[in-house]
Short mmCIF file of C-alpha atoms and ligand atoms in Angstrom, two decimals:
data_model
loop_
_atom_site.label_atom_id
_atom_site.label_comp_id
_atom_site.label_asym_id
_atom_site.label_seq_id
_atom_site.Cartn_x
_atom_site.Cartn_y
_atom_site.Cartn_z
CA MET K 3 188.60 102.69 207.31
CA PRO K 4 186.85 103.22 203.98
CA ASP K 5 188.92 102.58 200.85
CA PHE K 6 188.16 105.55 198.60
CA THR K 7 190.08 103.98 195.68
CA ASP K 8 187.52 101.14 195.56
CA CYS K 9 185.14 102.37 192.80
CA ARG K 10 182.59 99.66 193.64
CA PHE K 11 182.05 101.33 197.01
CA ALA K 12 183.01 104.96 196.45
CA VAL K 13 181.11 106.05 193.33
CA ARG K 14 177.68 104.88 194.51
CA GLU K 15 177.82 107.25 197.52
CA ALA K 16 176.35 110.70 196.96
CA ASP K 17 178.32 113.80 198.03
CA THR K 18 175.69 114.77 200.64
CA ASP K 19 176.23 111.45 202.48
CA TRP K 20 179.97 111.96 202.69
CA HIS K 21 179.55 115.64 203.51
CA ALA K 22 177.31 114.64 206.46
CA VAL K 23 179.95 112.17 207.76
CA ILE K 24 182.86 114.59 207.37
CA ARG K 25 180.90 117.42 209.01
CA SER K 26 179.25 115.51 211.87
CA GLY K 27 181.36 112.34 212.23
CA GLY K 28 180.71 108.62 211.61
CA PRO K 29 177.51 108.38 213.75
CA ALA K 30 175.80 110.95 211.44
CA ARG K 31 175.26 108.04 209.04
CA GLY K 32 175.37 105.19 211.54
CA PHE K 33 179.13 104.56 211.08
CA SER K 34 181.86 104.12 213.67
CA GLU K 35 182.52 106.84 216.28
CA ILE K 36 186.20 106.54 215.34
CA MET K 37 185.45 108.75 212.33
CA PRO K 38 185.82 112.27 213.77
CA ALA K 39 183.56 115.27 213.06
CA PHE K 40 185.37 118.01 211.11
CA GLY K 41 182.44 120.45 211.12
CA GLU K 42 184.18 122.86 213.52
CA ALA K 43 187.59 122.58 211.84
CA LEU K 44 186.49 122.92 208.22
CA SER K 45 184.05 125.30 206.55
CA ARG K 46 181.41 124.07 204.09
CA GLU K 47 183.64 125.14 201.17
CA GLN K 48 186.67 123.33 202.63
CA ILE K 49 184.61 120.15 203.05
CA GLU K 50 183.59 120.51 199.36
CA GLN K 51 187.30 120.73 198.49
CA VAL K 52 188.06 117.57 200.52
CA LEU K 53 185.23 115.84 198.66
CA GLY K 54 186.85 116.88 195.38
CA ILE K 55 190.05 115.12 196.47
CA LEU K 56 188.17 111.98 197.61
CA ARG K 57 186.39 111.87 194.23
CA GLY K 58 189.77 111.73 192.47
CA PHE K 59 190.73 108.37 194.00
CA CYS K 60 188.48 106.31 191.70
CA ARG K 61 189.52 107.03 188.12
CA ASP K 62 187.14 104.64 186.36
CA ARG K 63 184.33 106.76 184.84
CA ALA K 64 182.19 103.70 183.96
CA TRP K 65 180.48 103.73 187.39
CA PRO K 66 177.30 105.87 187.61
CA ARG K 67 177.43 108.35 190.51
CA GLY K 68 175.23 107.88 193.60
CA GLU K 69 173.45 111.19 192.94
CA LEU K 70 171.75 109.46 189.97
CA ASN K 71 170.32 106.83 192.32
CA LEU K 72 166.85 108.37 192.55
CA PRO K 73 164.21 107.28 195.10
CA ARG K 74 162.58 104.00 194.08
CA PRO K 75 158.91 104.36 193.08
CA LEU K 76 156.42 101.58 193.97
CA VAL K 77 155.90 100.34 190.39
CA THR K 78 158.19 102.13 187.91
CA GLU K 79 161.63 100.51 187.64
CA LYS K 80 164.72 102.58 188.29
CA ALA K 81 167.55 103.16 185.82
CA PHE K 82 170.32 102.96 188.46
CA PRO K 83 171.85 99.49 188.95
CA GLU K 84 171.32 98.44 192.58
CA ASP K 85 172.29 96.05 195.35
CA GLU K 86 169.05 95.79 197.26
CA VAL K 87 166.18 93.66 198.49
CA VAL K 88 162.64 95.04 198.29
CA LEU K 89 159.52 93.49 199.78
CA THR K 90 156.41 95.05 198.26
CA THR K 91 152.90 94.36 199.61
CA LYS K 92 149.65 95.08 197.78
CA LEU K 93 146.20 95.08 199.40
CA PRO K 94 142.92 95.84 197.63
CA ALA K 95 141.26 98.87 199.22
CA GLU K 96 137.81 97.46 198.35
CA GLY K 97 136.16 94.08 197.68
CA GLU K 98 137.36 90.63 198.77
CA PRO K 99 140.49 90.73 200.97
CA ALA K 100 143.71 89.46 199.38
CA VAL K 101 147.41 90.01 199.97
CA THR K 102 149.94 90.04 197.15
CA GLN K 103 153.61 90.30 197.95
CA GLU K 104 156.73 90.38 195.84
CA ILE K 105 160.28 90.05 196.98
CA VAL K 106 162.92 91.43 194.62
CA TYR K 107 166.61 90.69 194.93
CA GLU K 108 168.98 92.91 192.94
CA LYS K 109 172.74 92.57 192.59
CA ARG K 110 175.16 94.74 190.67
CA ILE K 111 177.41 93.13 188.12
CA GLY K 112 180.34 95.41 187.35
CA PRO K 113 179.93 99.17 186.98
CA ARG K 114 176.79 99.23 184.84
CA GLY K 115 175.08 95.83 185.06
CA GLN K 116 172.56 94.35 187.48
CA ILE K 117 170.82 90.99 187.77
CA GLU K 118 167.45 90.68 189.43
CA ALA K 119 165.11 87.92 190.65
CA LYS K 120 161.45 88.61 191.55
CA VAL K 121 159.36 86.12 193.50
CA PRO K 122 155.67 87.01 193.90
CA PHE K 123 153.37 85.25 196.33
CA ALA K 124 149.68 85.82 196.94
CA PHE K 125 147.05 84.91 199.50
CA ALA K 126 143.32 85.32 198.85
CA ARG K 127 140.18 84.52 200.84
CA GLN K 128 138.13 81.80 199.16
CA PRO K 129 134.30 81.86 199.00
CA GLY K 130 134.18 79.35 201.92
CA GLY K 131 136.18 81.77 204.11
CA SER K 132 139.48 79.85 204.07
CA TRP K 133 142.68 81.45 202.75
CA LEU K 134 144.63 80.04 199.81
CA GLY K 135 148.12 81.11 198.84
CA GLY K 136 151.30 80.25 197.02
CA VAL K 137 154.10 81.39 194.73
CA GLY K 138 153.27 83.15 191.44
CA ASP K 139 155.35 83.61 188.29
CA VAL K 140 159.03 84.09 189.14
CA ALA K 141 160.87 86.65 186.97
CA LEU K 142 164.57 86.99 186.15
CA ALA K 143 166.06 90.13 184.63
CA TYR K 144 169.28 91.78 183.50
CA LYS K 145 169.64 95.56 183.47
CA ARG K 146 172.44 97.63 182.00
CA ALA K 147 173.03 101.37 182.31
CA ILE K 148 173.86 102.50 178.79
CA LEU K 149 174.27 106.23 179.47
CA HIS K 150 174.93 108.24 182.59
CA SER K 151 176.14 111.74 183.23
CA LEU K 152 176.32 113.60 186.52
CA SER K 153 176.71 116.95 184.73
CA SER K 154 173.40 116.57 182.90
CA GLY K 155 171.88 114.60 185.82
CA SER K 156 170.70 111.76 183.57
CA ILE K 157 170.85 107.98 183.52
CA VAL K 158 169.39 105.57 180.93
CA SER K 159 169.21 101.77 181.20
CA LEU K 160 167.89 98.86 179.17
CA THR K 161 166.42 95.72 180.76
CA GLY K 162 165.49 92.27 179.48
CA GLU K 163 163.21 90.16 181.70
CA VAL K 164 161.61 86.74 181.52
CA LYS K 165 158.58 85.76 183.63
CA LEU K 166 158.43 81.99 184.09
CA PRO K 167 155.16 80.05 184.53
CA SER K 168 156.04 78.88 188.04
CA GLY K 169 152.62 79.78 189.49
CA ASP K 170 149.35 77.88 189.37
CA PRO K 171 146.84 79.90 187.28
CA LYS K 172 143.95 77.66 188.42
CA ARG K 173 144.47 79.06 191.90
CA GLY K 174 144.87 82.62 190.58
CA LEU K 175 148.66 82.51 190.92
CA GLY K 176 150.43 83.57 187.73
CA LYS K 177 149.48 83.46 184.07
CA GLY K 178 150.63 79.96 183.18
CA LEU K 179 152.88 81.03 180.30
CA THR K 180 156.35 82.46 179.75
CA ILE K 181 156.39 86.22 179.10
CA TRP K 182 159.43 88.09 177.75
CA GLU K 183 159.63 91.74 178.66
CA THR K 184 161.96 94.45 177.48
CA PHE K 185 161.99 98.07 178.60
CA ALA K 186 164.02 101.26 178.85
CA THR K 187 164.29 103.35 182.01
CA TYR K 188 165.38 106.96 182.33
CA GLY K 189 166.11 108.98 185.46
CA GLN K 190 166.59 112.75 185.42
CA LEU K 191 167.67 115.06 188.25
CA LEU K 192 165.76 118.35 188.24
CA PRO K 193 166.49 121.63 190.06
CA ARG K 194 165.66 121.95 193.80
CA ASP K 195 166.05 118.21 194.59
CA ALA K 196 163.19 117.27 192.25
CA PHE K 197 163.46 114.36 189.84
CA ALA K 198 161.62 112.59 187.02
CA GLN K 199 161.72 108.94 186.00
CA PHE K 200 160.33 107.14 182.96
CA GLN K 201 159.92 103.52 181.94
CA GLY K 202 158.57 102.22 178.65
CA GLY K 203 158.53 98.74 177.20
CA PHE K 204 156.77 95.71 175.75
CA GLU K 205 155.53 92.33 176.92
CA PHE K 206 155.82 89.38 174.53
CA PRO K 207 153.83 86.34 175.72
CA THR K 208 155.01 83.05 174.22
CA ARG K 209 151.45 81.96 173.34
CA SER K 210 149.95 83.55 170.22
CA GLN K 211 146.41 83.64 171.71
CA VAL K 212 147.61 86.12 174.35
CA HIS K 213 148.10 89.72 173.18
CA LYS K 214 151.44 91.46 173.25
CA ALA K 215 151.26 94.61 175.36
CA ALA K 216 153.00 97.96 175.70
CA PHE K 217 153.40 99.87 178.95
CA TRP K 218 154.74 103.26 179.94
CA ARG K 219 155.20 104.87 183.31
CA ALA K 220 156.24 108.33 184.48
CA VAL K 221 157.20 109.59 187.93
CA LEU K 222 157.63 113.08 189.30
CA GLY K 223 158.99 113.63 192.80
CA LYS K 224 161.07 115.73 195.13
CA THR K 225 163.30 114.92 198.09
CA LEU K 226 162.99 116.96 201.28
CA THR K 227 165.73 116.36 203.82
CA GLN K 228 165.67 117.18 207.53
CA ASP K 229 168.62 118.78 209.40
CA SER K 230 169.68 121.26 206.67
CA GLY K 231 169.94 118.59 204.02
CA PHE K 232 171.84 115.95 206.05
CA GLY K 233 169.09 114.09 207.96
CA ARG K 234 166.12 111.84 207.19
CA ALA K 235 164.91 112.10 203.59
CA TRP K 236 161.23 112.28 202.62
CA SER K 237 160.39 111.83 198.94
CA PRO K 238 156.81 112.50 197.86
CA MET K 239 156.25 111.12 194.34
CA VAL K 240 153.40 110.55 191.95
CA GLU K 241 153.42 107.80 189.33
CA LEU K 242 151.32 107.79 186.16
CA LEU K 243 150.99 104.22 184.88
CA ALA K 244 149.64 103.12 181.50
CA LYS K 245 149.20 99.78 179.77
CA ARG K 246 147.66 98.81 176.43
CA ASN K 247 147.31 95.48 174.65
CA LEU K 248 148.75 95.56 171.13
CA ALA K 249 145.41 94.78 169.46
CA THR K 250 143.28 97.02 167.26
CA GLY K 251 140.83 99.06 169.29
CA ALA K 252 142.39 98.06 172.65
CA ARG K 253 141.92 100.56 175.46
CA ILE K 254 144.65 102.22 177.48
CA TYR K 255 144.45 101.61 181.21
CA TRP K 256 145.71 104.61 183.18
CA ASP K 257 146.43 104.58 186.92
CA LEU K 258 147.70 107.27 189.30
CA LEU K 259 149.83 106.33 192.28
CA PRO K 260 150.67 109.09 194.80
CA GLN K 261 153.17 107.89 197.42
CA MET K 262 155.72 108.90 200.05
CA GLN K 263 159.12 107.29 200.51
CA VAL K 264 161.05 107.84 203.74
CA THR K 265 164.47 106.70 204.91
CA LEU K 266 164.20 104.80 208.19
CA SER K 267 167.78 104.04 209.24
CA ARG K 268 170.43 106.65 209.97
CA ARG K 269 172.57 105.17 207.22
CA GLN K 270 169.57 105.64 204.94
CA HIS K 271 169.89 102.09 203.64
CA ILE K 272 166.48 100.95 204.93
CA MET K 273 163.50 102.74 203.41
CA PHE K 274 159.75 102.58 203.47
CA ASN K 275 157.31 103.68 200.80
CA PHE K 276 153.52 103.88 201.01
CA GLY K 277 151.06 104.74 198.23
CA VAL K 278 147.57 104.25 196.84
CA ARG K 279 147.05 103.09 193.24
CA LEU K 280 143.93 104.68 191.77
CA PRO K 281 142.51 103.46 188.44
CA VAL K 282 141.84 106.60 186.38
CA THR K 283 140.21 105.19 183.25
CA GLU K 284 138.16 102.05 182.71
CA ALA K 285 138.57 100.61 186.18
CA GLY K 286 136.99 97.30 185.01
CA PRO K 287 138.45 94.47 187.08
CA ARG K 288 141.11 96.83 188.48
CA ARG K 289 140.52 97.95 192.04
CA THR K 290 142.00 100.74 194.13
CA GLU K 291 145.04 99.24 195.87
CA VAL K 292 147.19 100.16 198.82
CA LEU K 293 150.87 99.44 198.22
CA PHE K 294 153.90 99.66 200.48
CA TYR K 295 157.45 98.40 200.44
CA LEU K 296 160.38 97.92 202.74
CA LEU K 297 163.69 98.37 200.94
CA TRP K 298 167.11 97.25 202.16
CA ASP K 299 170.19 98.50 200.34
CA TRP K 300 172.28 95.54 201.53
CA PHE K 301 175.59 96.82 200.15
CA ASP K 302 175.50 99.71 202.66
CA GLY K 303 175.14 97.47 205.71
CA GLY K 304 173.23 94.69 207.48
CA LEU K 305 169.56 95.05 208.39
CA LEU K 306 170.41 95.86 212.00
CA GLU K 307 173.45 98.05 211.28
CA GLY K 308 173.48 101.82 210.84
CA TRP K 309 170.45 102.69 213.00
CA LYS K 310 172.27 104.82 215.61
C1 HEM Y 24 189.81 114.70 206.31
C2 HEM Y 24 189.88 113.48 206.83
C3 HEM Y 24 188.81 112.45 206.67
C4 HEM Y 24 187.84 112.34 205.71
C5 HEM Y 24 187.60 113.24 204.53
C6 HEM Y 24 187.04 111.18 206.03
C7 HEM Y 24 185.92 110.77 205.31
C8 HEM Y 24 185.13 109.70 205.65
C9 HEM Y 24 183.91 109.34 204.98
C10 HEM Y 24 183.31 110.05 203.77
C11 HEM Y 24 183.39 108.25 205.58
C12 HEM Y 24 182.08 107.51 205.22
C13 HEM Y 24 182.38 106.37 204.29
C14 HEM Y 24 181.16 105.61 203.84
O1 HEM Y 24 180.25 106.20 203.22
O2 HEM Y 24 181.14 104.37 204.03
C15 HEM Y 24 184.29 107.90 206.65
C16 HEM Y 24 184.13 106.84 207.51
C17 HEM Y 24 185.05 106.48 208.47
N1 HEM Y 24 186.20 107.16 208.80
FE1 HEM Y 24 186.83 108.91 208.03
N2 HEM Y 24 187.55 110.59 207.16
C18 HEM Y 24 188.62 111.32 207.58
C19 HEM Y 24 189.39 111.10 208.68
C20 HEM Y 24 189.29 109.98 209.47
C21 HEM Y 24 190.15 109.72 210.60
C22 HEM Y 24 191.24 110.64 211.10
C23 HEM Y 24 189.77 108.51 211.09
C24 HEM Y 24 190.29 107.70 212.24
C25 HEM Y 24 191.16 108.11 213.10
C26 HEM Y 24 188.66 108.04 210.28
C27 HEM Y 24 187.98 106.86 210.45
C28 HEM Y 24 186.84 106.49 209.80
C29 HEM Y 24 186.06 105.30 210.14
C30 HEM Y 24 186.40 104.25 211.19
C31 HEM Y 24 184.93 105.31 209.30
C32 HEM Y 24 183.75 104.33 209.33
C33 HEM Y 24 183.95 103.18 208.43
C34 HEM Y 24 182.80 102.20 208.58
O3 HEM Y 24 182.23 102.09 209.67
O4 HEM Y 24 182.49 101.56 207.57
N3 HEM Y 24 188.41 108.97 209.32
N4 HEM Y 24 185.34 108.80 206.67
#
């Protein structure tokens, strides 16, 4: 039986998820059949009242509510602290074939904190036709939600990240230097299940010959849910990505990244996102890329749990 006094579990769940389980029973979200369906015994308003009671069991207001956990874009970082594993794959849509992948492991620390490890690996076809691959620059990060409010629908976090020179730049894997990164992220709920997300920050390479850089990213999206708001969720989003070296006269590189995220499992803890990154200005060495990820919210259940 769930323990609704456990803030670590209870506050991250959004009302719609609990509403679905109370209305249609445990299997509605891939939980046990022991949890009965109350949809014929209780009206929508009565279920809302029950939810109000459940919400009273955790009294610690430090935990950001699950409603502020917005769909994860392909590039822009989220403000909500997470327990998840994400495997992102990038393929160039033109030119020499290459595969770049990144696995991200995120773990919550207390109500507002999160640690994160990112391990990139890449495989590229060499002029002779053989494939060469390996691990790139591993990154470690700490994120902290500094503001969150369900009534205004907003969440703001700060992150510090270090990219370590674990790759081999001679083989095109990593940059061969340590880079410190700091950024702010902001998520905002909008009317009609729409949302906006922003990320802005700086890169500080530890070698003076390499320019510092600034980057900013914005996302607009909307979630459409099947079965009157209780079923599979589809979230079309578009990201606008910008980066500029901090040097006089440096250009701004703008990219657009339309994408679609969809929940795969009934519990909605396994998700897929697919998008195409289009250079808008000064394509230069940048190519159009196809990106997709598989996301596993491991706190909500094992990879094979919660499918039926
Ligand atoms: C008004 C009464 C009840 C309410 C409001 C309620 C609410 C919920 C909710 C919201 C969940 C989903 C928790 C999650 O997100 O992990 C859940 C799961 C569950 N409930 Fe209930 N429930 C009620 C009555 C019952 C009863 C009477 C039983 C058993 C006889 C029961 C057994 C369970 C079980 C076994 C689960 C699944 C736990 C799991 O698989 O992790 N519930 N319940």
